[in-house]
Structure formats: C-alpha cells, structure tokens
Amino acid sequence: MNWRSFWKLLRELTGDRAYEQYLEHRAAAHPGEPVLPEKEFWRLRTDFRPPSGCC
C-alpha cells in the first residue's frame, strides 16, 4: 500500500472525508440546491452523533 492509499483509508476510517462525501452526495442527488457550510456541517454532525460507550 502506498502512502496516498494509506492516507485515503485513514481519512475514511476517522470520518475526515465526511464533508467531502456530503458535498459529493448533494451534487449528485440534489444539484443546484444549497449546501451547508463546512463549519455548520461539522457542528450538526457532532451534535447529533450518538454518544460512545466510553466516558
């Protein structure tokens, strides 16, 4: 596995690509409709994420 593939996999596993995936989905499924700004997307994502089993 090269560095680029590893980095892409790591971003997928940690959820760092979530906003990019959101934009891709909106462009494909809802073209021309407004999208959330990145800061708002992350705020909503963390607000509505179920709590983990720890802490």
Coordinates of C-alpha atoms in Angstrom, one line a residue:
M1 CA 0.0 0.0 0.0
N2 CA 1.5 3.3 -1.0
W3 CA 1.3 6.5 1.2
R4 CA -1.6 8.0 -0.8
S5 CA -3.8 4.9 -0.4
F6 CA -2.9 4.7 3.3
W7 CA -3.9 8.3 3.8
K8 CA -7.2 7.9 2.0
L9 CA -8.0 4.8 4.0
L10 CA -7.1 6.6 7.3
R11 CA -9.3 9.6 6.4
E12 CA -12.2 7.2 5.6
L13 CA -11.8 5.4 8.9
T14 CA -11.6 8.5 11.0
G15 CA -14.5 10.3 9.3
D16 CA -12.4 13.1 7.9
R17 CA -13.9 12.7 4.5
A18 CA -17.5 13.2 5.7
Y19 CA -17.9 16.7 4.5
E20 CA -16.4 15.8 1.1
Q21 CA -18.8 12.9 0.9
Y22 CA -21.7 15.1 1.8
L23 CA -20.8 17.6 -1.0
E24 CA -20.5 14.7 -3.5
H25 CA -23.9 13.4 -2.4
R26 CA -25.5 16.8 -2.6
A27 CA -24.1 17.4 -6.1
A28 CA -25.3 14.0 -7.4
A29 CA -28.7 13.8 -5.6
H30 CA -29.7 17.4 -5.2
P31 CA -27.9 19.5 -7.9
G32 CA -28.4 23.3 -7.6
E33 CA -29.7 23.1 -4.0
P34 CA -27.7 25.0 -1.3
V35 CA -25.3 23.1 0.9
L36 CA -24.3 23.6 4.5
P37 CA -21.1 25.5 5.1
E38 CA -18.4 23.2 6.4
K39 CA -18.4 24.6 9.9
E40 CA -22.2 24.1 10.2
F41 CA -21.9 20.6 8.8
W42 CA -19.4 19.6 11.4
R43 CA -21.4 21.2 14.2
L44 CA -24.6 19.4 13.3
R45 CA -22.7 16.1 12.8
T46 CA -21.2 16.2 16.3
D47 CA -24.4 17.5 17.9
F48 CA -26.4 14.5 16.5
R49 CA -23.9 11.8 16.8
P50 CA -24.9 9.2 19.4
P51 CA -22.7 9.1 22.5
S52 CA -20.0 6.4 22.5
G53 CA -19.8 3.8 25.2
C54 CA -16.9 5.4 26.9
C55 CA -16.6 8.3 29.3

